[in-house]
GROMACS .gro file of N, CA and C in nm:
model
  501
    1MET      N    1  -2.700   5.766  -0.643
    1MET     CA    2  -2.593   5.756  -0.740
    1MET      C    3  -2.536   5.614  -0.743
    2ARG      N    4  -2.538   5.545  -0.630
    2ARG     CA    5  -2.486   5.408  -0.624
    2ARG      C    6  -2.564   5.316  -0.717
    3LEU      N    7  -2.694   5.341  -0.735
    3LEU     CA    8  -2.774   5.259  -0.824
    3LEU      C    9  -2.742   5.285  -0.970
    4LEU      N   10  -2.706   5.407  -1.005
    4LEU     CA   11  -2.681   5.441  -1.145
    4LEU      C   12  -2.538   5.415  -1.189
    5THR      N   13  -2.445   5.403  -1.098
    5THR     CA   14  -2.305   5.387  -1.134
    5THR      C   15  -2.279   5.266  -1.224
    6PRO      N   16  -2.334   5.146  -1.195
    6PRO     CA   17  -2.309   5.034  -1.286
    6PRO      C   18  -2.363   5.058  -1.427
    7ILE      N   19  -2.483   5.112  -1.437
    7ILE     CA   20  -2.543   5.136  -1.569
    7ILE      C   21  -2.462   5.242  -1.644
    8LEU      N   22  -2.427   5.350  -1.575
    8LEU     CA   23  -2.353   5.458  -1.640
    8LEU      C   24  -2.212   5.413  -1.682
    9SER      N   25  -2.149   5.330  -1.602
    9SER     CA   26  -2.015   5.284  -1.639
    9SER      C   27  -2.018   5.192  -1.761
   10VAL      N   28  -2.117   5.103  -1.768
   10VAL     CA   29  -2.130   5.017  -1.886
   10VAL      C   30  -2.163   5.101  -2.009
   11ALA      N   31  -2.253   5.199  -1.995
   11ALA     CA   32  -2.288   5.286  -2.107
   11ALA      C   33  -2.167   5.369  -2.152
   12ALA      N   34  -2.090   5.422  -2.058
   12ALA     CA   35  -1.973   5.502  -2.093
   12ALA      C   36  -1.868   5.417  -2.164
   13LEU      N   37  -1.843   5.296  -2.115
   13LEU     CA   38  -1.745   5.209  -2.180
   13LEU      C   39  -1.793   5.163  -2.317
   14THR      N   40  -1.923   5.150  -2.334
   14THR     CA   41  -1.977   5.116  -2.466
   14THR      C   42  -1.953   5.230  -2.564
   15ILE      N   43  -1.972   5.353  -2.518
   15ILE     CA   44  -1.946   5.470  -2.604
   15ILE      C   45  -1.797   5.478  -2.637
   16VAL      N   46  -1.712   5.450  -2.540
   16VAL     CA   47  -1.567   5.448  -2.565
   16VAL      C   48  -1.534   5.342  -2.670
   17ALA      N   49  -1.602   5.228  -2.665
   17ALA     CA   50  -1.577   5.121  -2.762
   17ALA      C   51  -1.622   5.158  -2.903
   18VAL      N   52  -1.718   5.249  -2.914
   18VAL     CA   53  -1.771   5.289  -3.044
   18VAL      C   54  -1.683   5.395  -3.110
   19LEU      N   55  -1.615   5.475  -3.032
   19LEU     CA   56  -1.539   5.588  -3.086
   19LEU      C   57  -1.428   5.540  -3.180
   20PRO      N   58  -1.400   5.618  -3.283
   20PRO     CA   59  -1.293   5.581  -3.377
   20PRO      C   60  -1.155   5.616  -3.320
   21TRP      N   61  -1.085   5.519  -3.272
   21TRP     CA   62  -0.955   5.541  -3.210
   21TRP      C   63  -0.840   5.525  -3.308
   22GLY      N   64  -0.867   5.483  -3.430
   22GLY     CA   65  -0.763   5.465  -3.530
   22GLY      C   66  -0.679   5.341  -3.508
   23LEU      N   67  -0.737   5.241  -3.447
   23LEU     CA   68  -0.664   5.117  -3.421
   23LEU      C   69  -0.656   5.032  -3.548
   24PRO      N   70  -0.549   4.954  -3.563
   24PRO     CA   71  -0.544   4.860  -3.675
   24PRO      C   72  -0.657   4.759  -3.666
   25THR      N   73  -0.688   4.696  -3.777
   25THR     CA   74  -0.801   4.604  -3.784
   25THR      C   75  -0.791   4.491  -3.682
   26ASP      N   76  -0.671   4.436  -3.663
   26ASP     CA   77  -0.656   4.324  -3.569
   26ASP      C   78  -0.673   4.366  -3.423
   27ASP      N   79  -0.657   4.494  -3.393
   27ASP     CA   80  -0.666   4.540  -3.255
   27ASP      C   81  -0.803   4.597  -3.219
   28ARG      N   82  -0.895   4.598  -3.310
   28ARG     CA   83  -1.026   4.659  -3.285
   28ARG      C   84  -1.114   4.577  -3.193
   29PHE      N   85  -1.080   4.454  -3.167
   29PHE     CA   86  -1.161   4.371  -3.079
   29PHE      C   87  -1.136   4.403  -2.932
   30VAL      N   88  -1.033   4.481  -2.904
   30VAL     CA   89  -0.999   4.517  -2.766
   30VAL      C   90  -1.109   4.604  -2.706
   31LEU      N   91  -1.156   4.702  -2.779
   31LEU     CA   92  -1.251   4.801  -2.724
   31LEU      C   93  -1.387   4.742  -2.684
   32PRO      N   94  -1.451   4.656  -2.762
   32PRO     CA   95  -1.580   4.602  -2.718
   32PRO      C   96  -1.573   4.514  -2.594
   33LEU      N   97  -1.453   4.471  -2.556
   33LEU     CA   98  -1.440   4.392  -2.434
   33LEU      C   99  -1.436   4.477  -2.308
   34LEU      N  100  -1.418   4.608  -2.323
   34LEU     CA  101  -1.417   4.696  -2.205
   34LEU      C  102  -1.550   4.691  -2.129
   35PRO      N  103  -1.665   4.702  -2.197
   35PRO     CA  104  -1.791   4.689  -2.122
   35PRO      C  105  -1.808   4.552  -2.057
   36ILE      N  106  -1.746   4.450  -2.115
   36ILE     CA  107  -1.757   4.316  -2.056
   36ILE      C  108  -1.688   4.313  -1.920
   37VAL      N  109  -1.575   4.381  -1.908
   37VAL     CA  110  -1.507   4.390  -1.778
   37VAL      C  111  -1.599   4.456  -1.676
   38ALA      N  112  -1.666   4.564  -1.717
   38ALA     CA  113  -1.758   4.632  -1.625
   38ALA      C  114  -1.878   4.544  -1.592
   39ILE      N  115  -1.930   4.473  -1.690
   39ILE     CA  116  -2.046   4.385  -1.666
   39ILE      C  117  -2.009   4.277  -1.565
   40ILE      N  118  -1.894   4.216  -1.584
   40ILE     CA  119  -1.852   4.110  -1.492
   40ILE      C  120  -1.824   4.169  -1.353
   41TYR      N  121  -1.758   4.284  -1.349
   41TYR     CA  122  -1.726   4.346  -1.221
   41TYR      C  123  -1.853   4.378  -1.142
   42TRP      N  124  -1.949   4.445  -1.206
   42TRP     CA  125  -2.069   4.486  -1.134
   42TRP      C  126  -2.159   4.367  -1.100
   43THR      N  127  -2.155   4.262  -1.180
   43THR     CA  128  -2.235   4.144  -1.149
   43THR      C  129  -2.175   4.069  -1.031
   44LEU      N  130  -2.043   4.068  -1.021
   44LEU     CA  131  -1.979   4.001  -0.908
   44LEU      C  132  -1.994   4.079  -0.778
   45ASP      N  133  -2.016   4.210  -0.789
   45ASP     CA  134  -2.037   4.293  -0.671
   45ASP      C  135  -2.181   4.273  -0.624
   46ARG      N  136  -2.198   4.211  -0.511
   46ARG     CA  137  -2.333   4.175  -0.463
   46ARG      C  138  -2.418   4.296  -0.426
   47ASP      N  139  -2.356   4.409  -0.401
   47ASP     CA  140  -2.432   4.528  -0.363
   47ASP      C  141  -2.471   4.615  -0.482
   48ALA      N  142  -2.420   4.584  -0.600
   48ALA     CA  143  -2.448   4.665  -0.720
   48ALA      C  144  -2.574   4.616  -0.789
   49TRP      N  145  -2.633   4.705  -0.868
   49TRP     CA  146  -2.753   4.672  -0.945
   49TRP      C  147  -2.726   4.701  -1.091
   50LEU      N  148  -2.719   4.597  -1.172
   50LEU     CA  149  -2.699   4.610  -1.316
   50LEU      C  150  -2.805   4.523  -1.384
   51PRO      N  151  -2.913   4.585  -1.432
   51PRO     CA  152  -3.021   4.507  -1.491
   51PRO      C  153  -2.985   4.452  -1.629
   52GLU      N  154  -3.051   4.342  -1.663
   52GLU     CA  155  -3.024   4.277  -1.790
   52GLU      C  156  -3.059   4.366  -1.909
   53TRP      N  157  -3.163   4.447  -1.897
   53TRP     CA  158  -3.202   4.532  -2.009
   53TRP      C  159  -3.095   4.636  -2.040
   54ALA      N  160  -3.022   4.682  -1.940
   54ALA     CA  161  -2.915   4.779  -1.964
   54ALA      C  162  -2.799   4.712  -2.039
   55ILE      N  163  -2.771   4.588  -2.005
   55ILE     CA  164  -2.666   4.513  -2.073
   55ILE      C  165  -2.705   4.488  -2.218
   56PHE      N  166  -2.829   4.446  -2.240
   56PHE     CA  167  -2.878   4.422  -2.375
   56PHE      C  168  -2.875   4.549  -2.458
   57LEU      N  169  -2.919   4.661  -2.401
   57LEU     CA  170  -2.920   4.787  -2.475
   57LEU      C  171  -2.778   4.834  -2.506
   58ALA      N  172  -2.683   4.809  -2.417
   58ALA     CA  173  -2.544   4.847  -2.445
   58ALA      C  174  -2.491   4.768  -2.564
   59GLY      N  175  -2.518   4.639  -2.568
   59GLY     CA  176  -2.474   4.557  -2.682
   59GLY      C  177  -2.544   4.595  -2.810
   60LEU      N  178  -2.673   4.623  -2.801
   60LEU     CA  179  -2.748   4.664  -2.920
   60LEU      C  180  -2.699   4.799  -2.971
   61MET      N  181  -2.667   4.891  -2.879
   61MET     CA  182  -2.614   5.020  -2.919
   61MET      C  183  -2.479   5.003  -2.989
   62LEU      N  184  -2.395   4.914  -2.939
   62LEU     CA  185  -2.265   4.889  -3.001
   62LEU      C  186  -2.285   4.831  -3.141
   63ASP      N  187  -2.378   4.737  -3.155
   63ASP     CA  188  -2.407   4.679  -3.287
   63ASP      C  189  -2.455   4.784  -3.385
   64ALA      N  190  -2.546   4.869  -3.342
   64ALA     CA  191  -2.605   4.968  -3.432
   64ALA      C  192  -2.503   5.075  -3.470
   65LEU      N  193  -2.424   5.121  -3.374
   65LEU     CA  194  -2.331   5.231  -3.402
   65LEU      C  195  -2.206   5.187  -3.477
   66THR      N  196  -2.171   5.060  -3.469
   66THR     CA  197  -2.055   5.010  -3.543
   66THR      C  198  -2.096   4.943  -3.673
   67GLN      N  199  -2.224   4.938  -3.700
   67GLN     CA  200  -2.280   4.878  -3.821
   67GLN      C  201  -2.240   4.731  -3.834
   68GLY      N  202  -2.236   4.664  -3.721
   68GLY     CA  203  -2.205   4.521  -3.720
   68GLY      C  204  -2.334   4.441  -3.727
   69PRO      N  205  -2.322   4.310  -3.720
   69PRO     CA  206  -2.443   4.227  -3.721
   69PRO      C  207  -2.530   4.258  -3.599
   70LEU      N  208  -2.653   4.295  -3.625
   70LEU     CA  209  -2.743   4.337  -3.518
   70LEU      C  210  -2.771   4.221  -3.423
   71GLY      N  211  -2.738   4.239  -3.299
   71GLY     CA  212  -2.762   4.139  -3.196
   71GLY      C  213  -2.637   4.064  -3.153
   72TYR      N  214  -2.527   4.078  -3.228
   72TYR     CA  215  -2.405   4.003  -3.194
   72TYR      C  216  -2.351   4.045  -3.057
   73TRP      N  217  -2.321   4.175  -3.040
   73TRP     CA  218  -2.267   4.220  -2.913
   73TRP      C  219  -2.370   4.216  -2.802
   74ALA      N  220  -2.496   4.232  -2.837
   74ALA     CA  221  -2.601   4.219  -2.736
   74ALA      C  222  -2.599   4.077  -2.679
   75LEU      N  223  -2.585   3.978  -2.766
   75LEU     CA  224  -2.578   3.839  -2.722
   75LEU      C  225  -2.451   3.814  -2.642
   76VAL      N  226  -2.337   3.865  -2.689
   76VAL     CA  227  -2.210   3.844  -2.618
   76VAL      C  228  -2.216   3.908  -2.480
   77TYR      N  229  -2.273   4.028  -2.470
   77TYR     CA  230  -2.283   4.095  -2.340
   77TYR      C  231  -2.377   4.019  -2.246
   78LEU      N  232  -2.485   3.965  -2.298
   78LEU     CA  233  -2.575   3.886  -2.214
   78LEU      C  234  -2.509   3.756  -2.169
   79ILE      N  235  -2.429   3.696  -2.257
   79ILE     CA  236  -2.354   3.576  -2.218
   79ILE      C  237  -2.253   3.612  -2.109
   80ALA      N  238  -2.190   3.729  -2.120
   80ALA     CA  239  -2.098   3.775  -2.015
   80ALA      C  240  -2.172   3.788  -1.883
   81TYR      N  241  -2.294   3.839  -1.888
   81TYR     CA  242  -2.374   3.852  -1.767
   81TYR      C  243  -2.406   3.715  -1.708
   82VAL      N  244  -2.443   3.620  -1.792
   82VAL     CA  245  -2.476   3.485  -1.744
   82VAL      C  246  -2.352   3.419  -1.682
   83VAL      N  247  -2.238   3.433  -1.748
   83VAL     CA  248  -2.114   3.376  -1.694
   83VAL      C  249  -2.082   3.441  -1.559
   84ALA      N  250  -2.100   3.572  -1.550
   84ALA     CA  251  -2.071   3.642  -1.424
   84ALA      C  252  -2.169   3.601  -1.314
   85VAL      N  253  -2.294   3.576  -1.350
   85VAL     CA  254  -2.391   3.529  -1.250
   85VAL      C  255  -2.348   3.393  -1.195
   86TYR      N  256  -2.303   3.304  -1.283
   86TYR     CA  257  -2.254   3.174  -1.235
   86TYR      C  258  -2.128   3.191  -1.150
   87CYS      N  259  -2.041   3.283  -1.188
   87CYS     CA  260  -1.920   3.307  -1.109
   87CYS      C  261  -1.953   3.369  -0.974
   88SER      N  262  -2.062   3.445  -0.967
   88SER     CA  263  -2.098   3.509  -0.840
   88SER      C  264  -2.145   3.408  -0.736
   89ASN      N  265  -2.179   3.287  -0.779
   89ASN     CA  266  -2.217   3.183  -0.685
   89ASN      C  267  -2.097   3.117  -0.618
   90ILE      N  268  -1.978   3.147  -0.669
   90ILE     CA  269  -1.855   3.092  -0.613
   90ILE      C  270  -1.802   3.193  -0.511
   91ARG      N  271  -1.784   3.148  -0.387
   91ARG     CA  272  -1.734   3.236  -0.281
   91ARG      C  273  -1.582   3.243  -0.289
   92VAL      N  274  -1.531   3.364  -0.310
   92VAL     CA  275  -1.388   3.386  -0.315
   92VAL      C  276  -1.356   3.505  -0.226
   93GLU      N  277  -1.259   3.489  -0.138
   93GLU     CA  278  -1.227   3.594  -0.042
   93GLU      C  279  -1.100   3.670  -0.077
   94THR      N  280  -1.012   3.611  -0.157
   94THR     CA  281  -0.884   3.675  -0.185
   94THR      C  282  -0.889   3.750  -0.317
   95THR      N  283  -0.798   3.843  -0.333
   95THR     CA  284  -0.788   3.919  -0.458
   95THR      C  285  -0.744   3.826  -0.571
   96ALA      N  286  -0.657   3.732  -0.543
   96ALA     CA  287  -0.612   3.637  -0.645
   96ALA      C  288  -0.728   3.549  -0.691
   97GLY      N  289  -0.813   3.510  -0.599
   97GLY     CA  290  -0.929   3.430  -0.636
   97GLY      C  291  -1.027   3.509  -0.720
   98GLN      N  292  -1.049   3.637  -0.684
   98GLN     CA  293  -1.137   3.722  -0.764
   98GLN      C  294  -1.079   3.744  -0.903
   99LEU      N  295  -0.948   3.760  -0.911
   99LEU     CA  296  -0.883   3.776  -1.040
   99LEU      C  297  -0.895   3.649  -1.123
  100GLY      N  298  -0.888   3.534  -1.058
  100GLY     CA  299  -0.908   3.408  -1.127
  100GLY      C  300  -1.049   3.396  -1.184
  101LEU      N  301  -1.148   3.440  -1.106
  101LEU     CA  302  -1.285   3.442  -1.157
  101LEU      C  303  -1.298   3.535  -1.277
  102PHE      N  304  -1.240   3.655  -1.266
  102PHE     CA  305  -1.239   3.748  -1.378
  102PHE      C  306  -1.177   3.683  -1.501
  103ALA      N  307  -1.061   3.622  -1.484
  103ALA     CA  308  -0.989   3.562  -1.596
  103ALA      C  309  -1.070   3.451  -1.661
  104GLY      N  310  -1.127   3.364  -1.579
  104GLY     CA  311  -1.209   3.256  -1.635
  104GLY      C  312  -1.331   3.308  -1.709
  105ALA      N  313  -1.396   3.409  -1.654
  105ALA     CA  314  -1.514   3.466  -1.718
  105ALA      C  315  -1.477   3.534  -1.850
  106ILE      N  316  -1.369   3.610  -1.850
  106ILE     CA  317  -1.330   3.681  -1.972
  106ILE      C  318  -1.288   3.583  -2.080
  107VAL      N  319  -1.216   3.479  -2.043
  107VAL     CA  320  -1.175   3.378  -2.142
  107VAL      C  321  -1.299   3.307  -2.197
  108ALA      N  322  -1.393   3.271  -2.111
  108ALA     CA  323  -1.514   3.203  -2.158
  108ALA      C  324  -1.594   3.292  -2.253
  109VAL      N  325  -1.609   3.418  -2.219
  109VAL     CA  326  -1.685   3.510  -2.305
  109VAL      C  327  -1.612   3.533  -2.436
  110THR      N  328  -1.480   3.545  -2.432
  110THR     CA  329  -1.403   3.566  -2.554
  110THR      C  330  -1.412   3.446  -2.647
  111VAL      N  331  -1.404   3.326  -2.591
  111VAL     CA  332  -1.418   3.205  -2.673
  111VAL      C  333  -1.558   3.200  -2.735
  112PHE      N  334  -1.660   3.236  -2.657
  112PHE     CA  335  -1.795   3.239  -2.712
  112PHE      C  336  -1.806   3.342  -2.825
  113ALA      N  337  -1.747   3.461  -2.806
  113ALA     CA  338  -1.754   3.565  -2.909
  113ALA      C  339  -1.684   3.519  -3.036
  114TRP      N  340  -1.571   3.451  -3.022
  114TRP     CA  341  -1.500   3.399  -3.139
  114TRP      C  342  -1.582   3.292  -3.210
  115LEU      N  343  -1.640   3.201  -3.134
  115LEU     CA  344  -1.722   3.096  -3.195
  115LEU      C  345  -1.846   3.153  -3.262
  116ALA      N  346  -1.912   3.249  -3.199
  116ALA     CA  347  -2.032   3.310  -3.258
  116ALA      C  348  -1.997   3.384  -3.387
  117ALA      N  349  -1.886   3.456  -3.388
  117ALA     CA  350  -1.845   3.526  -3.510
  117ALA      C  351  -1.805   3.427  -3.618
  118SER      N  352  -1.740   3.318  -3.580
  118SER     CA  353  -1.702   3.216  -3.678
  118SER      C  354  -1.825   3.151  -3.740
  119ILE      N  355  -1.925   3.126  -3.659
  119ILE     CA  356  -2.050   3.069  -3.711
  119ILE      C  357  -2.120   3.169  -3.802
  120TYR      N  358  -2.118   3.296  -3.764
  120TYR     CA  359  -2.183   3.400  -3.845
  120TYR      C  360  -2.119   3.409  -3.984
  121PHE      N  361  -1.986   3.405  -3.990
  121PHE     CA  362  -1.916   3.417  -4.117
  121PHE      C  363  -1.894   3.283  -4.186
  122LEU      N  364  -1.937   3.174  -4.123
  122LEU     CA  365  -1.927   3.038  -4.177
  122LEU      C  366  -1.783   2.997  -4.208
  123GLU      N  367  -1.690   3.043  -4.126
  123GLU     CA  368  -1.551   3.002  -4.135
  123GLU      C  369  -1.484   3.028  -4.001
  124LEU      N  370  -1.377   2.954  -3.974
  124LEU     CA  371  -1.304   2.978  -3.850
  124LEU      C  372  -1.224   3.107  -3.866
  125LEU      N  373  -1.253   3.204  -3.783
  125LEU     CA  374  -1.183   3.331  -3.788
  125LEU      C  375  -1.049   3.320  -3.715
  126ALA      N  376  -0.963   3.414  -3.741
  126ALA     CA  377  -0.834   3.418  -3.671
  126ALA      C  378  -0.859   3.441  -3.522
  127TRP      N  379  -0.794   3.365  -3.439
  127TRP     CA  380  -0.816   3.375  -3.296
  127TRP      C  381  -0.727   3.480  -3.231
  128GLU      N  382  -0.622   3.525  -3.300
  128GLU     CA  383  -0.527   3.618  -3.241
  128GLU      C  384  -0.590   3.750  -3.196
  129PRO      N  385  -0.677   3.814  -3.278
  129PRO     CA  386  -0.739   3.939  -3.229
  129PRO      C  387  -0.823   3.919  -3.103
  130TYR      N  388  -0.888   3.805  -3.095
  130TYR     CA  389  -0.969   3.776  -2.976
  130TYR      C  390  -0.879   3.752  -2.855
  131ALA      N  391  -0.767   3.683  -2.875
  131ALA     CA  392  -0.673   3.660  -2.764
  131ALA      C  393  -0.612   3.791  -2.717
  132LEU      N  394  -0.580   3.881  -2.812
  132LEU     CA  395  -0.526   4.012  -2.774
  132LEU      C  396  -0.630   4.092  -2.695
  133GLY      N  397  -0.755   4.088  -2.739
  133GLY     CA  398  -0.862   4.156  -2.666
  133GLY      C  399  -0.880   4.100  -2.527
  134ALA      N  400  -0.874   3.967  -2.515
  134ALA     CA  401  -0.886   3.905  -2.383
  134ALA      C  402  -0.769   3.943  -2.294
  135ALA      N  403  -0.649   3.954  -2.352
  135ALA     CA  404  -0.532   3.992  -2.272
  135ALA      C  405  -0.548   4.135  -2.218
  136PHE      N  406  -0.597   4.226  -2.301
  136PHE     CA  407  -0.618   4.363  -2.254
  136PHE      C  408  -0.730   4.369  -2.151
  137ALA      N  409  -0.835   4.289  -2.171
  137ALA     CA  410  -0.943   4.284  -2.073
  137ALA      C  411  -0.892   4.228  -1.940
  138LEU      N  412  -0.806   4.128  -1.946
  138LEU     CA  413  -0.748   4.073  -1.823
  138LEU      C  414  -0.658   4.175  -1.756
  139PHE      N  415  -0.587   4.255  -1.835
  139PHE     CA  416  -0.506   4.362  -1.778
  139PHE      C  417  -0.595   4.463  -1.705
  140GLY      N  418  -0.707   4.499  -1.768
  140GLY     CA  419  -0.801   4.591  -1.703
  140GLY      C  420  -0.860   4.532  -1.577
  141ALA      N  421  -0.892   4.403  -1.582
  141ALA     CA  422  -0.947   4.336  -1.463
  141ALA      C  423  -0.844   4.329  -1.352
  142THR      N  424  -0.717   4.307  -1.388
  142THR     CA  425  -0.611   4.303  -1.287
  142THR      C  426  -0.594   4.440  -1.222
  143ALA      N  427  -0.593   4.544  -1.303
  143ALA     CA  428  -0.582   4.680  -1.249
  143ALA      C  429  -0.700   4.711  -1.158
  144LEU      N  430  -0.820   4.671  -1.200
  144LEU     CA  431  -0.939   4.695  -1.119
  144LEU      C  432  -0.932   4.618  -0.988
  145ALA      N  433  -0.886   4.493  -0.993
  145ALA     CA  434  -0.876   4.412  -0.870
  145ALA      C  435  -0.772   4.471  -0.775
  146LEU      N  436  -0.660   4.519  -0.829
  146LEU     CA  437  -0.557   4.577  -0.742
  146LEU      C  438  -0.605   4.707  -0.680
  147VAL      N  439  -0.673   4.791  -0.757
  147VAL     CA  440  -0.724   4.917  -0.703
  147VAL      C  441  -0.832   4.887  -0.599
  148ARG      N  442  -0.918   4.793  -0.630
  148ARG     CA  443  -1.024   4.758  -0.535
  148ARG      C  444  -0.965   4.699  -0.407
  149GLY      N  445  -0.862   4.615  -0.421
  149GLY     CA  446  -0.795   4.560  -0.303
  149GLY      C  447  -0.727   4.667  -0.222
  150PHE      N  448  -0.670   4.767  -0.289
  150PHE     CA  449  -0.605   4.878  -0.219
  150PHE      C  450  -0.707   4.957  -0.138
  151PHE      N  451  -0.822   4.985  -0.197
  151PHE     CA  452  -0.922   5.063  -0.125
  151PHE      C  453  -0.982   4.984  -0.010
  152LYS      N  454  -0.993   4.853  -0.025
  152LYS     CA  455  -1.045   4.773   0.086
  152LYS      C  456  -0.946   4.770   0.202
  153SER      N  457  -0.818   4.769   0.171
  153SER     CA  458  -0.720   4.759   0.278
  153SER      C  459  -0.679   4.895   0.334
  154SER      N  460  -0.731   5.004   0.279
  154SER     CA  461  -0.687   5.136   0.322
  154SER      C  462  -0.776   5.194   0.431
  155GLY      N  463  -0.842   5.111   0.507
  155GLY     CA  464  -0.921   5.160   0.618
  155GLY      C  465  -1.064   5.193   0.583
  156SER      N  466  -1.106   5.165   0.460
  156SER     CA  467  -1.245   5.190   0.425
  156SER      C  468  -1.331   5.086   0.497
  157PRO      N  469  -1.457   5.118   0.524
  157PRO     CA  470  -1.539   5.026   0.600
  157PRO      C  471  -1.563   4.895   0.526
  158VAL      N  472  -1.565   4.788   0.600
  158VAL     CA  473  -1.590   4.657   0.545
  158VAL      C  474  -1.739   4.644   0.517
  159ARG      N  475  -1.774   4.572   0.410
  159ARG     CA  476  -1.913   4.553   0.375
  159ARG      C  477  -1.986   4.482   0.490
  160PRO      N  478  -2.100   4.536   0.530
  160PRO     CA  479  -2.172   4.474   0.640
  160PRO      C  480  -2.225   4.335   0.601
  161ALA      N  481  -2.239   4.252   0.700
  161ALA     CA  482  -2.291   4.117   0.677
  161ALA      C  483  -2.440   4.126   0.642
  162ARG      N  484  -2.482   4.036   0.556
  162ARG     CA  485  -2.624   4.026   0.523
  162ARG      C  486  -2.687   3.922   0.614
  163LEU      N  487  -2.776   3.967   0.696
  163LEU     CA  488  -2.841   3.876   0.789
  163LEU      C  489  -2.975   3.837   0.732
  164THR      N  490  -2.994   3.707   0.709
  164THR     CA  491  -3.120   3.658   0.657
  164THR      C  492  -3.169   3.545   0.745
  165ARG      N  493  -3.296   3.525   0.741
  165ARG     CA  494  -3.356   3.420   0.821
  165ARG      C  495  -3.389   3.302   0.729
  166GLY      N  496  -3.349   3.185   0.770
  166GLY     CA  497  -3.382   3.064   0.695
  166GLY      C  498  -3.294   3.048   0.572
  167ASP      N  499  -3.329   2.948   0.490
  167ASP     CA  500  -3.250   2.919   0.370
  167ASP      C  501  -3.311   2.980   0.249
   0.00000   0.00000   0.00000
């Protein structure tokens, strides 16, 4: 089950993003950023397995089910994965540091999504819906970091060290 949890969580959040929640037009960018939080979270977790094909399929499914430009969210989700891979190379031990990595990654992905959509429509789009989506994604990342920090400090076993030979 540990192997399937990252894939299932990204798929579930993608389905949540597709559902008609009755949000105003400016607030609809909040939902597609939910899978991005999961993508970044699972990529930063060194023990989790989240393959690139699952991320691509989640974005493609979002594009197809929302009747948006085919490949837009697939590209944004893959960019989120790339940003998270680069962030995973940075060693951070504190919850504040992990939250900073989350914030930087979400802001970078949101700026990319805004620029890609602006290029697609050949005009600079309003940045406010993207900023609101990033704020909600940061709120979700903060909640996730606090819950994760709580479980780590509540007596749960510490992740074992990875012993490797050589460089």
